[in-house]
mmCIF file with all atom_site columns, N, CA and C in Angstrom:
data_model
loop_
_atom_site.group_PDB
_atom_site.id
_atom_site.type_symbol
_atom_site.label_atom_id
_atom_site.label_alt_id
_atom_site.label_comp_id
_atom_site.label_asym_id
_atom_site.label_entity_id
_atom_site.label_seq_id
_atom_site.pdbx_PDB_ins_code
_atom_site.Cartn_x
_atom_site.Cartn_y
_atom_site.Cartn_z
_atom_site.occupancy
_atom_site.B_iso_or_equiv
_atom_site.pdbx_formal_charge
_atom_site.auth_seq_id
_atom_site.auth_comp_id
_atom_site.auth_asym_id
_atom_site.auth_atom_id
_atom_site.pdbx_PDB_model_num
ATOM 1   N N  . GLN E 1 1  ? -9.413 1.087   16.707 1.00 0.00 ? 1156 GLN E N  1
ATOM 2   C CA . GLN E 1 1  ? -8.049 1.561   16.440 1.00 0.00 ? 1156 GLN E CA 1
ATOM 3   C C  . GLN E 1 1  ? -7.016 2.275   16.860 1.00 0.00 ? 1156 GLN E C  1
ATOM 4   N N  . TYR E 1 2  ? -7.828 2.503   17.965 1.00 0.00 ? 1157 TYR E N  1
ATOM 5   C CA . TYR E 1 2  ? -6.961 2.443   19.219 1.00 0.00 ? 1157 TYR E CA 1
ATOM 6   C C  . TYR E 1 2  ? -5.632 1.908   19.299 1.00 0.00 ? 1157 TYR E C  1
ATOM 7   N N  . LEU E 1 3  ? -6.427 0.392   19.311 1.00 0.00 ? 1158 LEU E N  1
ATOM 8   C CA . LEU E 1 3  ? -5.214 -0.813  20.002 1.00 0.00 ? 1158 LEU E CA 1
ATOM 9   C C  . LEU E 1 3  ? -4.625 -1.283  18.066 1.00 0.00 ? 1158 LEU E C  1
ATOM 10  N N  . THR E 1 4  ? -4.495 -0.803  17.013 1.00 0.00 ? 1159 THR E N  1
ATOM 11  C CA . THR E 1 4  ? -3.599 -0.910  16.135 1.00 0.00 ? 1159 THR E CA 1
ATOM 12  C C  . THR E 1 4  ? -2.902 0.675   15.655 1.00 0.00 ? 1159 THR E C  1
ATOM 13  N N  . LYS E 1 5  ? -3.206 0.735   16.649 1.00 0.00 ? 1160 LYS E N  1
ATOM 14  C CA . LYS E 1 5  ? -2.124 1.660   17.058 1.00 0.00 ? 1160 LYS E CA 1
ATOM 15  C C  . LYS E 1 5  ? -1.207 1.696   17.177 1.00 0.00 ? 1160 LYS E C  1
ATOM 16  N N  . LEU E 1 6  ? -2.067 1.319   18.481 1.00 0.00 ? 1161 LEU E N  1
ATOM 17  C CA . LEU E 1 6  ? -0.572 0.530   19.400 1.00 0.00 ? 1161 LEU E CA 1
ATOM 18  C C  . LEU E 1 6  ? 0.291  -0.486  18.790 1.00 0.00 ? 1161 LEU E C  1
ATOM 19  N N  . ARG E 1 7  ? -0.555 -1.231  18.132 1.00 0.00 ? 1162 ARG E N  1
ATOM 20  C CA . ARG E 1 7  ? 0.092  -2.022  18.082 1.00 0.00 ? 1162 ARG E CA 1
ATOM 21  C C  . ARG E 1 7  ? 1.118  -1.830  17.139 1.00 0.00 ? 1162 ARG E C  1
ATOM 22  N N  . ILE E 1 8  ? 0.730  -1.215  15.801 1.00 0.00 ? 1163 ILE E N  1
ATOM 23  C CA . ILE E 1 8  ? 1.646  -0.740  14.695 1.00 0.00 ? 1163 ILE E CA 1
ATOM 24  C C  . ILE E 1 8  ? 2.860  -0.067  15.489 1.00 0.00 ? 1163 ILE E C  1
ATOM 25  N N  . THR E 1 9  ? 2.590  1.373   16.463 1.00 0.00 ? 1164 THR E N  1
ATOM 26  C CA . THR E 1 9  ? 3.779  1.786   16.981 1.00 0.00 ? 1164 THR E CA 1
ATOM 27  C C  . THR E 1 9  ? 4.955  0.766   17.731 1.00 0.00 ? 1164 THR E C  1
ATOM 28  N N  . LYS E 1 10 ? 5.019  -0.029  18.570 1.00 0.00 ? 1165 LYS E N  1
ATOM 29  C CA . LYS E 1 10 ? 5.024  -1.547  18.889 1.00 0.00 ? 1165 LYS E CA 1
ATOM 30  C C  . LYS E 1 10 ? 6.349  -2.000  17.754 1.00 0.00 ? 1165 LYS E C  1
ATOM 31  N N  . ALA E 1 11 ? 5.027  -2.196  17.263 1.00 0.00 ? 1166 ALA E N  1
ATOM 32  C CA . ALA E 1 11 ? 5.517  -2.722  15.050 1.00 0.00 ? 1166 ALA E CA 1
ATOM 33  C C  . ALA E 1 11 ? 7.073  -1.448  15.091 1.00 0.00 ? 1166 ALA E C  1
ATOM 34  N N  . CYS E 1 12 ? 7.482  -0.649  14.849 1.00 0.00 ? 1167 CYS E N  1
ATOM 35  C CA . CYS E 1 12 ? 7.939  0.711   14.558 1.00 0.00 ? 1167 CYS E CA 1
ATOM 36  C C  . CYS E 1 12 ? 10.042 -0.718  15.651 1.00 0.00 ? 1167 CYS E C  1
ATOM 37  N N  . GLU E 1 13 ? 8.887  0.282   16.940 1.00 0.00 ? 1168 GLU E N  1
ATOM 38  C CA . GLU E 1 13 ? 10.225 -0.174  17.901 1.00 0.00 ? 1168 GLU E CA 1
ATOM 39  C C  . GLU E 1 13 ? 11.095 -1.376  17.686 1.00 0.00 ? 1168 GLU E C  1
ATOM 40  N N  . LEU E 1 14 ? 10.153 -2.440  17.850 1.00 0.00 ? 1169 LEU E N  1
ATOM 41  C CA . LEU E 1 14 ? 10.897 -4.038  16.865 1.00 0.00 ? 1169 LEU E CA 1
ATOM 42  C C  . LEU E 1 14 ? 11.311 -3.662  15.546 1.00 0.00 ? 1169 LEU E C  1
ATOM 43  N N  . LEU E 1 15 ? 10.825 -3.680  14.350 1.00 0.00 ? 1170 LEU E N  1
ATOM 44  C CA . LEU E 1 15 ? 11.129 -3.863  13.563 1.00 0.00 ? 1170 LEU E CA 1
ATOM 45  C C  . LEU E 1 15 ? 12.802 -2.810  13.476 1.00 0.00 ? 1170 LEU E C  1
ATOM 46  N N  . SER E 1 16 ? 12.757 -1.730  14.400 1.00 0.00 ? 1171 SER E N  1
ATOM 47  C CA . SER E 1 16 ? 14.190 -1.169  14.013 1.00 0.00 ? 1171 SER E CA 1
ATOM 48  C C  . SER E 1 16 ? 15.461 -2.118  14.963 1.00 0.00 ? 1171 SER E C  1
ATOM 49  N N  . TYR E 1 17 ? 14.750 -2.668  15.467 1.00 0.00 ? 1172 TYR E N  1
ATOM 50  C CA . TYR E 1 17 ? 15.938 -4.169  15.391 1.00 0.00 ? 1172 TYR E CA 1
ATOM 51  C C  . TYR E 1 17 ? 16.938 -4.940  14.568 1.00 0.00 ? 1172 TYR E C  1
ATOM 52  N N  . PRO E 1 18 ? 18.175 -4.974  14.287 1.00 0.00 ? 1173 PRO E N  1
ATOM 53  C CA . PRO E 1 18 ? 19.096 -5.687  13.525 1.00 0.00 ? 1173 PRO E CA 1
ATOM 54  C C  . PRO E 1 18 ? 18.244 -7.048  13.109 1.00 0.00 ? 1173 PRO E C  1
ATOM 55  N N  . ASN E 1 19 ? 17.576 -7.413  14.187 1.00 0.00 ? 1174 ASN E N  1
ATOM 56  C CA . ASN E 1 19 ? 18.182 -9.488  13.521 1.00 0.00 ? 1174 ASN E CA 1
ATOM 57  C C  . ASN E 1 19 ? 16.859 -9.638  14.086 1.00 0.00 ? 1174 ASN E C  1
ATOM 58  N N  . SER E 1 20 ? 15.447 -8.505  14.090 1.00 0.00 ? 1175 SER E N  1
ATOM 59  C CA . SER E 1 20 ? 14.148 -8.660  13.684 1.00 0.00 ? 1175 SER E CA 1
ATOM 60  C C  . SER E 1 20 ? 13.230 -9.113  12.283 1.00 0.00 ? 1175 SER E C  1
ATOM 61  N N  . THR E 1 21 ? 12.567 -9.757  11.951 1.00 0.00 ? 1176 THR E N  1
ATOM 62  C CA . THR E 1 21 ? 11.654 -9.315  10.838 1.00 0.00 ? 1176 THR E CA 1
ATOM 63  C C  . THR E 1 21 ? 11.123 -9.578  10.632 1.00 0.00 ? 1176 THR E C  1
ATOM 64  N N  . VAL E 1 22 ? 10.026 -8.681  9.543  1.00 0.00 ? 1177 VAL E N  1
ATOM 65  C CA . VAL E 1 22 ? 9.293  -8.551  9.600  1.00 0.00 ? 1177 VAL E CA 1
ATOM 66  C C  . VAL E 1 22 ? 8.254  -9.962  9.771  1.00 0.00 ? 1177 VAL E C  1
ATOM 67  N N  . THR E 1 23 ? 8.006  -10.904 9.173  1.00 0.00 ? 1178 THR E N  1
ATOM 68  C CA . THR E 1 23 ? 7.521  -11.684 10.201 1.00 0.00 ? 1178 THR E CA 1
ATOM 69  C C  . THR E 1 23 ? 7.405  -12.166 11.810 1.00 0.00 ? 1178 THR E C  1
ATOM 70  N N  . SER E 1 24 ? 8.119  -12.352 12.616 1.00 0.00 ? 1179 SER E N  1
ATOM 71  C CA . SER E 1 24 ? 8.495  -12.880 13.644 1.00 0.00 ? 1179 SER E CA 1
ATOM 72  C C  . SER E 1 24 ? 7.917  -11.607 13.854 1.00 0.00 ? 1179 SER E C  1
ATOM 73  N N  . VAL E 1 25 ? 8.012  -9.801  13.970 1.00 0.00 ? 1180 VAL E N  1
ATOM 74  C CA . VAL E 1 25 ? 7.149  -8.165  14.319 1.00 0.00 ? 1180 VAL E CA 1
ATOM 75  C C  . VAL E 1 25 ? 5.649  -9.375  14.670 1.00 0.00 ? 1180 VAL E C  1
ATOM 76  N N  . ALA E 1 26 ? 4.886  -9.495  13.506 1.00 0.00 ? 1181 ALA E N  1
ATOM 77  C CA . ALA E 1 26 ? 3.788  -9.893  13.008 1.00 0.00 ? 1181 ALA E CA 1
ATOM 78  C C  . ALA E 1 26 ? 3.572  -10.346 13.718 1.00 0.00 ? 1181 ALA E C  1
ATOM 79  N N  . ASN E 1 27 ? 4.653  -12.089 14.158 1.00 0.00 ? 1182 ASN E N  1
ATOM 80  C CA . ASN E 1 27 ? 3.311  -13.192 15.058 1.00 0.00 ? 1182 ASN E CA 1
ATOM 81  C C  . ASN E 1 27 ? 3.782  -12.719 16.685 1.00 0.00 ? 1182 ASN E C  1
ATOM 82  N N  . ALA E 1 28 ? 5.297  -11.374 16.573 1.00 0.00 ? 1183 ALA E N  1
ATOM 83  C CA . ALA E 1 28 ? 4.939  -11.079 18.295 1.00 0.00 ? 1183 ALA E CA 1
ATOM 84  C C  . ALA E 1 28 ? 3.614  -10.362 18.129 1.00 0.00 ? 1183 ALA E C  1
ATOM 85  N N  . LEU E 1 29 ? 3.266  -10.186 17.062 1.00 0.00 ? 1184 LEU E N  1
ATOM 86  C CA . LEU E 1 29 ? 2.020  -9.020  18.215 1.00 0.00 ? 1184 LEU E CA 1
ATOM 87  C C  . LEU E 1 29 ? 0.733  -9.248  17.576 1.00 0.00 ? 1184 LEU E C  1
ATOM 88  N N  . GLY E 1 30 ? 0.573  -10.654 17.558 1.00 0.00 ? 1185 GLY E N  1
ATOM 89  C CA . GLY E 1 30 ? -0.817 -11.436 16.777 1.00 0.00 ? 1185 GLY E CA 1
ATOM 90  C C  . GLY E 1 30 ? -1.222 -10.983 15.520 1.00 0.00 ? 1185 GLY E C  1
ATOM 91  N N  . TYR E 1 31 ? -0.192 -10.815 14.793 1.00 0.00 ? 1186 TYR E N  1
ATOM 92  C CA . TYR E 1 31 ? -1.513 -10.877 13.737 1.00 0.00 ? 1186 TYR E CA 1
ATOM 93  C C  . TYR E 1 31 ? -0.098 -11.344 12.020 1.00 0.00 ? 1186 TYR E C  1
ATOM 94  N N  . ASP E 1 32 ? -1.333 -11.806 10.697 1.00 0.00 ? 1187 ASP E N  1
ATOM 95  C CA . ASP E 1 32 ? -1.206 -12.347 10.059 1.00 0.00 ? 1187 ASP E CA 1
ATOM 96  C C  . ASP E 1 32 ? -0.798 -11.835 9.395  1.00 0.00 ? 1187 ASP E C  1
ATOM 97  N N  . THR E 1 33 ? 0.383  -12.093 8.697  1.00 0.00 ? 1188 THR E N  1
ATOM 98  C CA . THR E 1 33 ? 1.298  -11.193 7.851  1.00 0.00 ? 1188 THR E CA 1
ATOM 99  C C  . THR E 1 33 ? 0.608  -10.396 6.482  1.00 0.00 ? 1188 THR E C  1
ATOM 100 N N  . SER E 1 34 ? -0.839 -11.012 6.165  1.00 0.00 ? 1189 SER E N  1
ATOM 101 C CA . SER E 1 34 ? -0.900 -10.760 5.249  1.00 0.00 ? 1189 SER E CA 1
ATOM 102 C C  . SER E 1 34 ? -1.725 -8.342  6.659  1.00 0.00 ? 1189 SER E C  1
ATOM 103 N N  . VAL E 1 35 ? -2.119 -8.922  7.076  1.00 0.00 ? 1190 VAL E N  1
ATOM 104 C CA . VAL E 1 35 ? -3.003 -8.594  7.917  1.00 0.00 ? 1190 VAL E CA 1
ATOM 105 C C  . VAL E 1 35 ? -1.775 -7.360  8.876  1.00 0.00 ? 1190 VAL E C  1
ATOM 106 N N  . PHE E 1 36 ? -1.172 -7.699  8.849  1.00 0.00 ? 1191 PHE E N  1
ATOM 107 C CA . PHE E 1 36 ? 0.059  -6.588  9.429  1.00 0.00 ? 1191 PHE E CA 1
ATOM 108 C C  . PHE E 1 36 ? 0.092  -5.780  8.110  1.00 0.00 ? 1191 PHE E C  1
ATOM 109 N N  . TYR E 1 37 ? 0.925  -6.642  6.751  1.00 0.00 ? 1192 TYR E N  1
ATOM 110 C CA . TYR E 1 37 ? 1.600  -5.881  5.846  1.00 0.00 ? 1192 TYR E CA 1
ATOM 111 C C  . TYR E 1 37 ? 0.425  -4.769  5.498  1.00 0.00 ? 1192 TYR E C  1
ATOM 112 N N  . ARG E 1 38 ? -1.037 -4.779  5.901  1.00 0.00 ? 1193 ARG E N  1
ATOM 113 C CA . ARG E 1 38 ? -2.211 -3.815  5.550  1.00 0.00 ? 1193 ARG E CA 1
ATOM 114 C C  . ARG E 1 38 ? -2.330 -2.930  6.190  1.00 0.00 ? 1193 ARG E C  1
ATOM 115 N N  . HIS E 1 39 ? -1.831 -3.483  7.616  1.00 0.00 ? 1194 HIS E N  1
ATOM 116 C CA . HIS E 1 39 ? -2.758 -1.945  8.286  1.00 0.00 ? 1194 HIS E CA 1
ATOM 117 C C  . HIS E 1 39 ? -1.394 -1.685  8.885  1.00 0.00 ? 1194 HIS E C  1
ATOM 118 N N  . PHE E 1 40 ? 0.550  -1.374  8.164  1.00 0.00 ? 1195 PHE E N  1
ATOM 119 C CA . PHE E 1 40 ? 1.586  -1.296  8.948  1.00 0.00 ? 1195 PHE E CA 1
ATOM 120 C C  . PHE E 1 40 ? 1.563  -0.642  7.938  1.00 0.00 ? 1195 PHE E C  1
ATOM 121 N N  . LYS E 1 41 ? 0.794  0.072   6.252  1.00 0.00 ? 1196 LYS E N  1
ATOM 122 C CA . LYS E 1 41 ? 1.079  0.344   5.207  1.00 0.00 ? 1196 LYS E CA 1
ATOM 123 C C  . LYS E 1 41 ? 0.248  1.646   5.191  1.00 0.00 ? 1196 LYS E C  1
ATOM 124 N N  . GLU E 1 42 ? -0.920 1.110   5.953  1.00 0.00 ? 1197 GLU E N  1
ATOM 125 C CA . GLU E 1 42 ? -2.358 2.356   5.787  1.00 0.00 ? 1197 GLU E CA 1
ATOM 126 C C  . GLU E 1 42 ? -2.189 3.261   6.935  1.00 0.00 ? 1197 GLU E C  1
ATOM 127 N N  . ILE E 1 43 ? -1.010 2.959   8.039  1.00 0.00 ? 1198 ILE E N  1
ATOM 128 C CA . ILE E 1 43 ? -0.657 3.982   9.337  1.00 0.00 ? 1198 ILE E CA 1
ATOM 129 C C  . ILE E 1 43 ? -0.055 4.534   8.761  1.00 0.00 ? 1198 ILE E C  1
ATOM 130 N N  . ILE E 1 44 ? 1.547  4.099   8.946  1.00 0.00 ? 1199 ILE E N  1
ATOM 131 C CA . ILE E 1 44 ? 2.310  4.215   8.061  1.00 0.00 ? 1199 ILE E CA 1
ATOM 132 C C  . ILE E 1 44 ? 3.165  5.370   7.177  1.00 0.00 ? 1199 ILE E C  1
ATOM 133 N N  . GLY E 1 45 ? 2.631  4.657   5.683  1.00 0.00 ? 1200 GLY E N  1
ATOM 134 C CA . GLY E 1 45 ? 2.751  4.961   4.593  1.00 0.00 ? 1200 GLY E CA 1
ATOM 135 C C  . GLY E 1 45 ? 3.482  4.397   3.335  1.00 0.00 ? 1200 GLY E C  1
ATOM 136 N N  . TYR E 1 46 ? 4.170  3.582   4.634  1.00 0.00 ? 1201 TYR E N  1
ATOM 137 C CA . TYR E 1 46 ? 5.291  2.666   3.299  1.00 0.00 ? 1201 TYR E CA 1
ATOM 138 C C  . TYR E 1 46 ? 5.175  1.409   4.731  1.00 0.00 ? 1201 TYR E C  1
ATOM 139 N N  . SER E 1 47 ? 5.418  0.091   3.660  1.00 0.00 ? 1202 SER E N  1
ATOM 140 C CA . SER E 1 47 ? 4.914  -1.249  3.565  1.00 0.00 ? 1202 SER E CA 1
ATOM 141 C C  . SER E 1 47 ? 6.050  -1.240  5.318  1.00 0.00 ? 1202 SER E C  1
ATOM 142 N N  . PRO E 1 48 ? 6.038  -2.421  5.699  1.00 0.00 ? 1203 PRO E N  1
ATOM 143 C CA . PRO E 1 48 ? 7.248  -2.733  7.338  1.00 0.00 ? 1203 PRO E CA 1
ATOM 144 C C  . PRO E 1 48 ? 8.430  -2.849  6.532  1.00 0.00 ? 1203 PRO E C  1
ATOM 145 N N  . SER E 1 49 ? 8.477  -3.900  5.223  1.00 0.00 ? 1204 SER E N  1
ATOM 146 C CA . SER E 1 49 ? 9.667  -3.749  5.361  1.00 0.00 ? 1204 SER E CA 1
ATOM 147 C C  . SER E 1 49 ? 10.625 -2.711  4.138  1.00 0.00 ? 1204 SER E C  1
ATOM 148 N N  . GLU E 1 50 ? 9.795  -1.872  4.226  1.00 0.00 ? 1205 GLU E N  1
ATOM 149 C CA . GLU E 1 50 ? 10.745 -0.311  3.425  1.00 0.00 ? 1205 GLU E CA 1
ATOM 150 C C  . GLU E 1 50 ? 10.867 0.597   5.090  1.00 0.00 ? 1205 GLU E C  1
ATOM 151 N N  . TYR E 1 51 ? 10.474 0.063   6.404  1.00 0.00 ? 1206 TYR E N  1
ATOM 152 C CA . TYR E 1 51 ? 10.477 0.449   7.091  1.00 0.00 ? 1206 TYR E CA 1
ATOM 153 C C  . TYR E 1 51 ? 12.145 0.057   7.293  1.00 0.00 ? 1206 TYR E C  1
ATOM 154 N N  . LYS E 1 52 ? 11.629 -1.025  7.744  1.00 0.00 ? 1207 LYS E N  1
ATOM 155 C CA . LYS E 1 52 ? 12.805 -1.143  8.865  1.00 0.00 ? 1207 LYS E CA 1
ATOM 156 C C  . LYS E 1 52 ? 13.937 -1.004  7.711  1.00 0.00 ? 1207 LYS E C  1
ATOM 157 N N  . GLN E 1 53 ? 13.638 -1.655  6.588  1.00 0.00 ? 1208 GLN E N  1
ATOM 158 C CA . GLN E 1 53 ? 15.392 -0.748  5.853  1.00 0.00 ? 1208 GLN E CA 1
ATOM 159 C C  . GLN E 1 53 ? 15.523 0.940   5.937  1.00 0.00 ? 1208 GLN E C  1
ATOM 160 N N  . ARG E 1 54 ? 14.660 1.638   6.158  1.00 0.00 ? 1209 ARG E N  1
ATOM 161 C CA . ARG E 1 54 ? 14.794 3.072   6.420  1.00 0.00 ? 1209 ARG E CA 1
ATOM 162 C C  . ARG E 1 54 ? 15.226 3.928   7.917  1.00 0.00 ? 1209 ARG E C  1
ATOM 163 N N  . ALA E 1 55 ? 14.934 2.502   8.785  1.00 0.00 ? 1210 ALA E N  1
ATOM 164 C CA . ALA E 1 55 ? 15.242 2.193   9.900  1.00 0.00 ? 1210 ALA E CA 1
ATOM 165 C C  . ALA E 1 55 ? 16.735 1.694   10.156 1.00 0.00 ? 1210 ALA E C  1
ATOM 166 N N  . ALA E 1 56 ? 17.643 1.459   9.465  1.00 0.00 ? 1211 ALA E N  1
ATOM 167 C CA . ALA E 1 56 ? 18.515 0.518   9.372  1.00 0.00 ? 1211 ALA E CA 1
ATOM 168 C C  . ALA E 1 56 ? 20.004 1.104   8.852  1.00 0.00 ? 1211 ALA E C  1
ATOM 169 N N  . GLU E 1 57 ? 18.922 2.445   7.791  1.00 0.00 ? 1212 GLU E N  1
ATOM 170 C CA . GLU E 1 57 ? 19.934 3.458   7.320  1.00 0.00 ? 1212 GLU E CA 1
ATOM 171 C C  . GLU E 1 57 ? 20.102 4.846   7.798  1.00 0.00 ? 1212 GLU E C  1
ATOM 172 N N  . GLY E 1 58 ? 19.097 4.278   9.423  1.00 0.00 ? 1213 GLY E N  1
ATOM 173 C CA . GLY E 1 58 ? 18.708 5.952   9.549  1.00 0.00 ? 1213 GLY E CA 1
ATOM 174 C C  . GLY E 1 58 ? 18.529 6.612   9.081  1.00 0.00 ? 1213 GLY E C  1
ATOM 175 N N  . ILE E 1 59 ? 17.415 7.415   7.716  1.00 0.00 ? 1214 ILE E N  1
ATOM 176 C CA . ILE E 1 59 ? 16.115 7.276   7.253  1.00 0.00 ? 1214 ILE E CA 1
ATOM 177 C C  . ILE E 1 59 ? 15.385 7.122   7.712  1.00 0.00 ? 1214 ILE E C  1
ATOM 178 N N  . LEU E 1 60 ? 14.283 7.967   8.800  1.00 0.00 ? 1215 LEU E N  1
ATOM 179 C CA . LEU E 1 60 ? 12.537 7.157   9.307  1.00 0.00 ? 1215 LEU E CA 1
ATOM 180 C C  . LEU E 1 60 ? 12.448 9.041   8.740  1.00 0.00 ? 1215 LEU E C  1
ATOM 181 N N  . PHE E 1 61 ? 10.989 9.437   8.249  1.00 0.00 ? 1216 PHE E N  1
ATOM 182 C CA . PHE E 1 61 ? 10.789 10.790  8.062  1.00 0.00 ? 1216 PHE E CA 1
ATOM 183 C C  . PHE E 1 61 ? 10.094 10.515  9.833  1.00 0.00 ? 1216 PHE E C  1
ATOM 184 N N  . GLU E 1 62 ? 10.330 11.904  10.054 1.00 0.00 ? 1217 GLU E N  1
ATOM 185 C CA . GLU E 1 62 ? 9.106  12.681  10.739 1.00 0.00 ? 1217 GLU E CA 1
ATOM 186 C C  . GLU E 1 62 ? 8.475  12.917  11.082 1.00 0.00 ? 1217 GLU E C  1
ATOM 187 N N  . GLN E 1 63 ? 7.757  12.112  9.890  1.00 0.00 ? 1218 GLN E N  1
ATOM 188 C CA . GLN E 1 63 ? 6.327  12.846  9.808  1.00 0.00 ? 1218 GLN E CA 1
ATOM 189 C C  . GLN E 1 63 ? 5.768  10.923  10.783 1.00 0.00 ? 1218 GLN E C  1
ATOM 190 N N  . LYS E 1 64 ? 6.047  9.898   10.693 1.00 0.00 ? 1219 LYS E N  1
ATOM 191 C CA . LYS E 1 64 ? 5.558  9.482   11.385 1.00 0.00 ? 1219 LYS E CA 1
ATOM 192 C C  . LYS E 1 64 ? 4.837  9.430   12.811 1.00 0.00 ? 1219 LYS E C  1
ATOM 193 N N  . ASP E 1 65 ? 5.743  10.143  13.255 1.00 0.00 ? 1220 ASP E N  1
ATOM 194 C CA . ASP E 1 65 ? 5.253  10.901  15.039 1.00 0.00 ? 1220 ASP E CA 1
ATOM 195 C C  . ASP E 1 65 ? 3.807  10.908  14.392 1.00 0.00 ? 1220 ASP E C  1
ATOM 196 N N  . GLN E 1 66 ? 3.780  11.882  13.550 1.00 0.00 ? 1221 GLN E N  1
ATOM 197 C CA . GLN E 1 66 ? 2.012  12.515  13.904 1.00 0.00 ? 1221 GLN E CA 1
ATOM 198 C C  . GLN E 1 66 ? 1.071  11.336  13.223 1.00 0.00 ? 1221 GLN E C  1
ATOM 199 N N  . TYR E 1 67 ? 1.692  9.927   12.565 1.00 0.00 ? 1222 TYR E N  1
ATOM 200 C CA . TYR E 1 67 ? 0.494  8.743   12.371 1.00 0.00 ? 1222 TYR E CA 1
ATOM 201 C C  . TYR E 1 67 ? 0.313  8.842   13.942 1.00 0.00 ? 1222 TYR E C  1
ATOM 202 N N  . LEU E 1 68 ? 1.493  7.737   14.686 1.00 0.00 ? 1223 LEU E N  1
ATOM 203 C CA . LEU E 1 68 ? 1.349  7.355   15.608 1.00 0.00 ? 1223 LEU E CA 1
ATOM 204 C C  . LEU E 1 68 ? 0.827  8.548   16.957 1.00 0.00 ? 1223 LEU E C  1
ATOM 205 N N  . ASP E 1 69 ? 0.430  9.390   16.975 1.00 0.00 ? 1224 ASP E N  1
ATOM 206 C CA . ASP E 1 69 ? -0.548 10.610  18.159 1.00 0.00 ? 1224 ASP E CA 1
ATOM 207 C C  . ASP E 1 69 ? -0.505 9.498   18.990 1.00 0.00 ? 1224 ASP E C  1
ATOM 208 N N  . LEU E 1 70 ? -1.464 8.968   19.758 1.00 0.00 ? 1225 LEU E N  1
ATOM 209 C CA . LEU E 1 70 ? -3.026 8.105   20.312 1.00 0.00 ? 1225 LEU E CA 1
ATOM 210 C C  . LEU E 1 70 ? -3.306 9.114   20.204 1.00 0.00 ? 1225 LEU E C  1
ATOM 211 N N  . GLN E 1 71 ? -2.756 10.082  21.121 1.00 0.00 ? 1226 GLN E N  1
ATOM 212 C CA . GLN E 1 71 ? -3.538 10.964  22.454 1.00 0.00 ? 1226 GLN E CA 1
ATOM 213 C C  . GLN E 1 71 ? -4.663 11.943  21.093 1.00 0.00 ? 1226 GLN E C  1
ATOM 214 N N  . GLN E 1 72 ? -4.521 11.323  20.152 1.00 0.00 ? 1227 GLN E N  1
ATOM 215 C CA . GLN E 1 72 ? -5.213 12.081  19.540 1.00 0.00 ? 1227 GLN E CA 1
ATOM 216 C C  . GLN E 1 72 ? -6.773 10.781  18.782 1.00 0.00 ? 1227 GLN E C  1
ATOM 217 N N  . LEU E 1 73 ? -6.337 10.250  19.185 1.00 0.00 ? 1228 LEU E N  1
ATOM 218 C CA . LEU E 1 73 ? -8.395 8.822   19.018 1.00 0.00 ? 1228 LEU E CA 1
ATOM 219 C C  . LEU E 1 73 ? -9.792 9.401   20.176 1.00 0.00 ? 1228 LEU E C  1
#
């Protein structure tokens, strides 16, 4: 679970870049796209595509930080 959260934390960073795609981020982190979608949604609460859209619009929830608090593991 620690490694999954660490990978999803990195995914959030990569998804915030304008030229990134969900597929390229999933592949860069060693995920099959469908598994990436599932893990991302379980941890963050919404899909990678929705996260990317919100990042582009500057609408990210502060709540994501509580999901990604790796110190709690």
